[in-house]
Amino acid sequence: MQPISESAMLKRGNDSVIVLTDSIEQFKESWPGSLPNPARLVDVPRCLTNTPLQHWLESPELAAAVFRQQNIANALRLAAIYKNGGVYIDLDIVPLQDKLFSAVGALSMQCTIAECGEDFWLNNAYLNFPPKHPFMWQLMNAFALEFNGALWGFNGPRLVSSLYNRLLCADPLVPRSECTGVDLLPVERLAPLNWANTIQALSSSPAQPEFDFHNEDFWAVHVYHNMWKEACIPQPSVFNDIMLEHCPQVSMYSSNHIYCQVLM
């Protein structure tokens, strides 16, 4: 999802945008040469050194994990943000406003208590913390100690939600250093489309949109790239307009294989 990288560059022109990958050549296949290439080959052991995840990388639990690569990616984002600070966003989140990068000490909500009940989920798809924040250290420690390689999402959204609740971060009467400066973005900031209706909403006509990406409450939109593996971006559509406005160069460069014409 290279378009997201361009959108981040446009919003943060004076900051570094880095994409960690295990294949720079594959990334370059759909990246326009007119833009600086943000891809960096990731050195996983080096990134996890001097963190609670260092020994986890060689653990039998990870070796036997069903979702091994996905969980290594989960671990990498925690270590990278702990060591360097900054903003982590999944490559299927399209930044719509610069405000997304200003909410330091922020976690994102995947759904509200009203939508999900008491088992509400936070999300590890967006993290914004200064370097060496104790909450990030606790996240890495819990990740290594409680790792479950058989359940999708266990070491991602469920882990973030569980730790936040265990530390009582939402209770102002229980001050803890790990929770200092930890805030939850309102759920609408990442324009949480229901993943099952993502294609329908983003494929809708701009004349009768099912999703208004110009809404000031929306700082980004999570497009759930797995939903688009067997689909293309219709022209015209809401998704097409998002691409043209926020990822114009990648949009033009990739037009031959990510778009399809809709006969009206």
CSV table of C-alpha atoms in Angstrom, one decimal:
chain,number,residue,atom,x,y,z
A,1,MET,CA,0.0,0.0,0.0
A,2,GLN,CA,2.6,2.6,-1.2
A,3,PRO,CA,0.0,5.4,-1.5
A,4,ILE,CA,-0.1,5.7,2.2
A,5,SER,CA,3.6,6.5,2.3
A,6,GLU,CA,3.1,9.4,-0.2
A,7,SER,CA,0.2,10.7,1.8
A,8,ALA,CA,2.4,10.8,5.0
A,9,MET,CA,5.2,12.6,3.0
A,10,LEU,CA,2.8,15.2,1.9
A,11,LYS,CA,1.5,15.8,5.4
A,12,ARG,CA,5.0,15.9,7.0
A,13,GLY,CA,7.3,17.3,4.4
A,14,ASN,CA,10.1,18.2,6.9
A,15,ASP,CA,10.0,14.9,8.7
A,16,SER,CA,11.4,11.5,7.8
A,17,VAL,CA,9.0,8.9,6.5
A,18,ILE,CA,10.5,5.4,6.7
A,19,VAL,CA,9.0,2.1,5.4
A,20,LEU,CA,10.6,-1.0,7.0
A,21,THR,CA,10.5,-3.9,4.5
A,22,ASP,CA,12.3,-7.2,3.8
A,23,SER,CA,12.2,-6.4,0.0
A,24,ILE,CA,13.2,-3.0,-1.2
A,25,GLU,CA,13.0,-4.1,-4.9
A,26,GLN,CA,9.4,-5.3,-4.4
A,27,PHE,CA,8.5,-1.9,-2.9
A,28,LYS,CA,10.1,0.0,-5.7
A,29,GLU,CA,8.0,-1.8,-8.3
A,30,SER,CA,5.0,0.4,-7.5
A,31,TRP,CA,6.8,3.5,-6.3
A,32,PRO,CA,7.3,6.5,-8.6
A,33,GLY,CA,10.9,7.5,-9.2
A,34,SER,CA,9.9,11.1,-8.9
A,35,LEU,CA,9.6,10.6,-5.1
A,36,PRO,CA,12.3,9.8,-2.6
A,37,ASN,CA,12.2,6.1,-1.8
A,38,PRO,CA,11.3,5.7,1.9
A,39,ALA,CA,12.0,1.9,2.0
A,40,ARG,CA,14.7,0.7,4.4
A,41,LEU,CA,15.8,-3.0,4.7
A,42,VAL,CA,14.9,-4.0,8.2
A,43,ASP,CA,17.5,-5.7,10.5
A,44,VAL,CA,15.1,-7.5,12.9
A,45,PRO,CA,17.7,-8.7,15.5
A,46,ARG,CA,19.3,-5.2,15.6
A,47,CYS,CA,16.0,-3.5,16.0
A,48,LEU,CA,15.0,-5.7,18.9
A,49,THR,CA,18.4,-5.6,20.7
A,50,ASN,CA,18.2,-4.2,24.3
A,51,THR,CA,14.5,-4.6,24.5
A,52,PRO,CA,12.4,-7.3,26.2
A,53,LEU,CA,11.8,-8.7,22.7
A,54,GLN,CA,15.5,-9.6,22.1
A,55,HIS,CA,15.3,-13.2,23.4
A,56,TRP,CA,11.7,-13.7,22.2
A,57,LEU,CA,12.9,-13.5,18.6
A,58,GLU,CA,14.8,-16.9,19.1
A,59,SER,CA,12.1,-18.4,21.3
A,60,PRO,CA,10.4,-21.7,20.4
A,61,GLU,CA,7.0,-20.0,20.8
A,62,LEU,CA,7.8,-17.7,17.9
A,63,ALA,CA,9.3,-20.6,15.8
A,64,ALA,CA,6.0,-22.5,16.2
A,65,ALA,CA,3.7,-19.5,15.7
A,66,VAL,CA,1.0,-19.7,13.0
A,67,PHE,CA,1.3,-16.0,12.2
A,68,ARG,CA,5.1,-15.7,12.5
A,69,GLN,CA,5.8,-12.8,10.1
A,70,GLN,CA,2.7,-10.8,11.3
A,71,ASN,CA,3.9,-11.1,14.9
A,72,ILE,CA,7.5,-10.1,14.0
A,73,ALA,CA,5.9,-7.0,12.4
A,74,ASN,CA,3.9,-6.4,15.6
A,75,ALA,CA,7.1,-6.6,17.7
A,76,LEU,CA,9.1,-4.4,15.3
A,77,ARG,CA,6.7,-1.4,15.6
A,78,LEU,CA,6.9,-1.5,19.4
A,79,ALA,CA,10.7,-1.6,19.5
A,80,ALA,CA,11.1,1.1,16.7
A,81,ILE,CA,8.7,3.5,18.5
A,82,TYR,CA,10.3,2.9,21.9
A,83,LYS,CA,13.8,3.5,20.7
A,84,ASN,CA,13.2,6.3,18.3
A,85,GLY,CA,9.9,7.9,19.1
A,86,GLY,CA,7.6,9.2,16.4
A,87,VAL,CA,4.5,7.9,14.7
A,88,TYR,CA,3.8,4.4,13.5
A,89,ILE,CA,0.9,3.8,11.1
A,90,ASP,CA,-0.1,0.7,9.3
A,91,LEU,CA,0.4,0.9,5.5
A,92,ASP,CA,-3.4,0.6,5.0
A,93,ILE,CA,-4.1,3.8,6.9
A,94,VAL,CA,-4.3,6.8,4.7
A,95,PRO,CA,-3.5,10.1,6.5
A,96,LEU,CA,-6.1,12.7,5.7
A,97,GLN,CA,-5.0,15.5,8.0
A,98,ASP,CA,-1.7,16.7,9.6
A,99,LYS,CA,-3.3,16.5,13.0
A,100,LEU,CA,-2.8,12.7,12.9
A,101,PHE,CA,0.9,13.3,13.6
A,102,SER,CA,0.5,15.8,16.4
A,103,ALA,CA,-1.3,13.7,19.0
A,104,VAL,CA,1.8,12.7,21.0
A,105,GLY,CA,1.3,9.8,23.5
A,106,ALA,CA,-1.7,8.5,21.6
A,107,LEU,CA,-3.3,5.1,21.0
A,108,SER,CA,-6.2,4.5,18.7
A,109,MET,CA,-9.5,2.9,19.4
A,110,GLN,CA,-10.8,0.2,17.1
A,111,CYS,CA,-14.3,0.4,18.5
A,112,THR,CA,-16.1,2.1,21.4
A,113,ILE,CA,-17.5,0.5,24.4
A,114,ALA,CA,-20.9,1.1,23.0
A,115,GLU,CA,-20.1,-0.8,19.9
A,116,CYS,CA,-18.0,-3.7,21.4
A,117,GLY,CA,-19.2,-3.8,25.0
A,118,GLU,CA,-16.8,-4.0,27.9
A,119,ASP,CA,-14.4,-5.9,25.6
A,120,PHE,CA,-13.6,-2.8,23.6
A,121,TRP,CA,-10.5,-2.9,21.6
A,122,LEU,CA,-7.6,-0.4,21.2
A,123,ASN,CA,-5.5,-0.8,18.2
A,124,ASN,CA,-1.8,-1.1,17.4
A,125,ALA,CA,-2.3,0.2,13.9
A,126,TYR,CA,-1.4,3.7,15.1
A,127,LEU,CA,1.1,4.6,17.8
A,128,ASN,CA,2.5,8.1,18.5
A,129,PHE,CA,5.0,8.3,21.4
A,130,PRO,CA,8.2,10.1,22.4
A,131,PRO,CA,11.3,7.9,22.7
A,132,LYS,CA,11.7,5.6,25.8
A,133,HIS,CA,8.1,6.0,26.9
A,134,PRO,CA,7.5,3.5,29.8
A,135,PHE,CA,4.1,2.4,28.3
A,136,MET,CA,5.9,1.2,25.2
A,137,TRP,CA,8.4,-0.7,27.4
A,138,GLN,CA,5.6,-2.4,29.3
A,139,LEU,CA,4.0,-3.3,25.9
A,140,MET,CA,7.1,-5.0,24.8
A,141,ASN,CA,7.5,-6.8,28.1
A,142,ALA,CA,3.9,-8.1,28.0
A,143,PHE,CA,4.3,-9.1,24.4
A,144,ALA,CA,7.3,-11.3,25.2
A,145,LEU,CA,5.8,-12.8,28.4
A,146,GLU,CA,2.3,-13.5,27.1
A,147,PHE,CA,2.9,-14.2,23.5
A,148,ASN,CA,0.4,-16.4,21.7
A,149,GLY,CA,1.3,-17.3,18.2
A,150,ALA,CA,-1.9,-19.2,17.4
A,151,LEU,CA,-4.5,-16.5,17.7
A,152,TRP,CA,-4.8,-13.6,15.2
A,153,GLY,CA,-4.8,-10.2,16.9
A,154,PHE,CA,-3.8,-11.6,20.3
A,155,ASN,CA,-0.4,-9.9,20.3
A,156,GLY,CA,-1.8,-6.7,18.6
A,157,PRO,CA,-5.1,-5.1,19.5
A,158,ARG,CA,-5.9,-7.4,22.3
A,159,LEU,CA,-2.5,-7.0,24.0
A,160,VAL,CA,-2.7,-3.1,23.8
A,161,SER,CA,-6.2,-3.2,25.2
A,162,SER,CA,-5.4,-5.7,28.0
A,163,LEU,CA,-2.3,-3.7,29.2
A,164,TYR,CA,-4.1,-0.4,29.1
A,165,ASN,CA,-6.9,-1.8,31.3
A,166,ARG,CA,-4.5,-3.7,33.7
A,167,LEU,CA,-2.5,-0.5,34.3
A,168,LEU,CA,-5.7,1.3,35.0
A,169,CYS,CA,-4.6,4.0,32.6
A,170,ALA,CA,-8.2,5.3,32.3
A,171,ASP,CA,-8.4,6.0,36.0
A,172,PRO,CA,-7.1,9.4,37.0
A,173,LEU,CA,-7.1,8.4,40.7
A,174,VAL,CA,-4.4,5.8,40.0
A,175,PRO,CA,-1.4,7.7,38.7
A,176,ARG,CA,1.3,5.5,37.1
A,177,SER,CA,4.3,6.6,35.2
A,178,GLU,CA,3.5,4.1,32.5
A,179,CYS,CA,0.3,5.9,31.8
A,180,THR,CA,1.6,9.5,32.0
A,181,GLY,CA,0.8,11.2,28.7
A,182,VAL,CA,-1.1,8.2,27.3
A,183,ASP,CA,-4.3,9.3,25.6
A,184,LEU,CA,-6.9,7.6,23.5
A,185,LEU,CA,-7.8,9.1,20.2
A,186,PRO,CA,-11.6,9.3,19.7
A,187,VAL,CA,-12.7,6.4,17.6
A,188,GLU,CA,-13.7,8.6,14.7
A,189,ARG,CA,-10.2,10.0,14.2
A,190,LEU,CA,-9.2,6.9,12.2
A,191,ALA,CA,-12.5,6.9,10.4
A,192,PRO,CA,-13.3,3.3,11.5
A,193,LEU,CA,-15.2,1.8,8.6
A,194,ASN,CA,-16.6,-1.6,9.4
A,195,TRP,CA,-14.1,-3.9,7.7
A,196,ALA,CA,-16.9,-6.0,6.2
A,197,ASN,CA,-18.4,-3.0,4.5
A,198,THR,CA,-15.1,-1.3,3.5
A,199,ILE,CA,-15.2,-2.1,-0.2
A,200,GLN,CA,-18.9,-1.1,-0.5
A,201,ALA,CA,-18.3,2.3,1.3
A,202,LEU,CA,-15.1,3.2,-0.6
A,203,SER,CA,-16.4,2.0,-3.9
A,204,SER,CA,-19.5,4.2,-3.6
A,205,SER,CA,-20.0,7.0,-6.1
A,206,PRO,CA,-18.8,10.5,-5.2
A,207,ALA,CA,-22.2,11.7,-6.2
A,208,GLN,CA,-23.8,9.6,-3.5
A,209,PRO,CA,-20.9,8.8,-1.1
A,210,GLU,CA,-21.3,6.3,1.7
A,211,PHE,CA,-18.2,7.7,3.3
A,212,ASP,CA,-17.3,11.4,3.5
A,213,PHE,CA,-13.6,11.6,3.8
A,214,HIS,CA,-13.7,15.4,4.0
A,215,ASN,CA,-15.3,15.2,7.5
A,216,GLU,CA,-13.2,17.3,9.8
A,217,ASP,CA,-13.5,14.7,12.5
A,218,PHE,CA,-11.6,12.2,10.3
A,219,TRP,CA,-7.8,12.4,10.5
A,220,ALA,CA,-7.2,9.2,8.6
A,221,VAL,CA,-9.1,6.3,7.1
A,222,HIS,CA,-8.3,2.6,7.6
A,223,VAL,CA,-8.9,1.0,4.2
A,224,TYR,CA,-8.1,-2.6,5.3
A,225,HIS,CA,-5.8,-3.7,2.4
A,226,ASN,CA,-6.6,-7.4,2.8
A,227,MET,CA,-10.1,-6.6,1.6
A,228,TRP,CA,-8.7,-5.3,-1.7
A,229,LYS,CA,-6.5,-8.2,-2.7
A,230,GLU,CA,-9.0,-9.5,-5.2
A,231,ALA,CA,-10.5,-6.1,-6.0
A,232,CYS,CA,-9.6,-2.9,-7.8
A,233,ILE,CA,-10.3,0.7,-7.1
A,234,PRO,CA,-13.3,1.8,-9.2
A,235,GLN,CA,-13.3,4.9,-11.3
A,236,PRO,CA,-15.2,6.9,-10.2
A,237,SER,CA,-15.4,6.2,-6.5
A,238,VAL,CA,-14.8,7.7,-3.1
A,239,PHE,CA,-11.5,5.7,-2.9
A,240,ASN,CA,-10.4,7.0,-6.2
A,241,ASP,CA,-11.0,10.6,-5.0
A,242,ILE,CA,-9.0,9.9,-1.8
A,243,MET,CA,-6.1,8.6,-3.9
A,244,LEU,CA,-6.1,11.5,-6.3
A,245,GLU,CA,-6.2,14.1,-3.4
A,246,HIS,CA,-3.8,12.5,-0.9
A,247,CYS,CA,-1.5,10.2,-3.0
A,248,PRO,CA,-1.5,11.8,-6.5
A,249,GLN,CA,1.9,10.6,-7.8
A,250,VAL,CA,1.5,7.0,-6.7
A,251,SER,CA,-2.0,7.1,-7.9
A,252,MET,CA,-0.9,8.0,-11.5
A,253,TYR,CA,2.1,5.7,-11.4
A,254,SER,CA,0.0,2.7,-10.3
A,255,SER,CA,-3.1,3.4,-12.4
A,256,ASN,CA,-2.7,0.4,-14.7
A,257,HIS,CA,-3.0,-2.2,-12.0
A,258,ILE,CA,-5.0,-0.7,-9.1
A,259,TYR,CA,-7.9,0.9,-10.9
A,260,CYS,CA,-10.8,-0.5,-12.9
A,261,GLN,CA,-13.5,1.3,-14.9
A,262,VAL,CA,-17.1,1.2,-13.7
A,263,LEU,CA,-19.6,1.3,-16.4
A,264,MET,CA,-22.4,3.7,-15.5
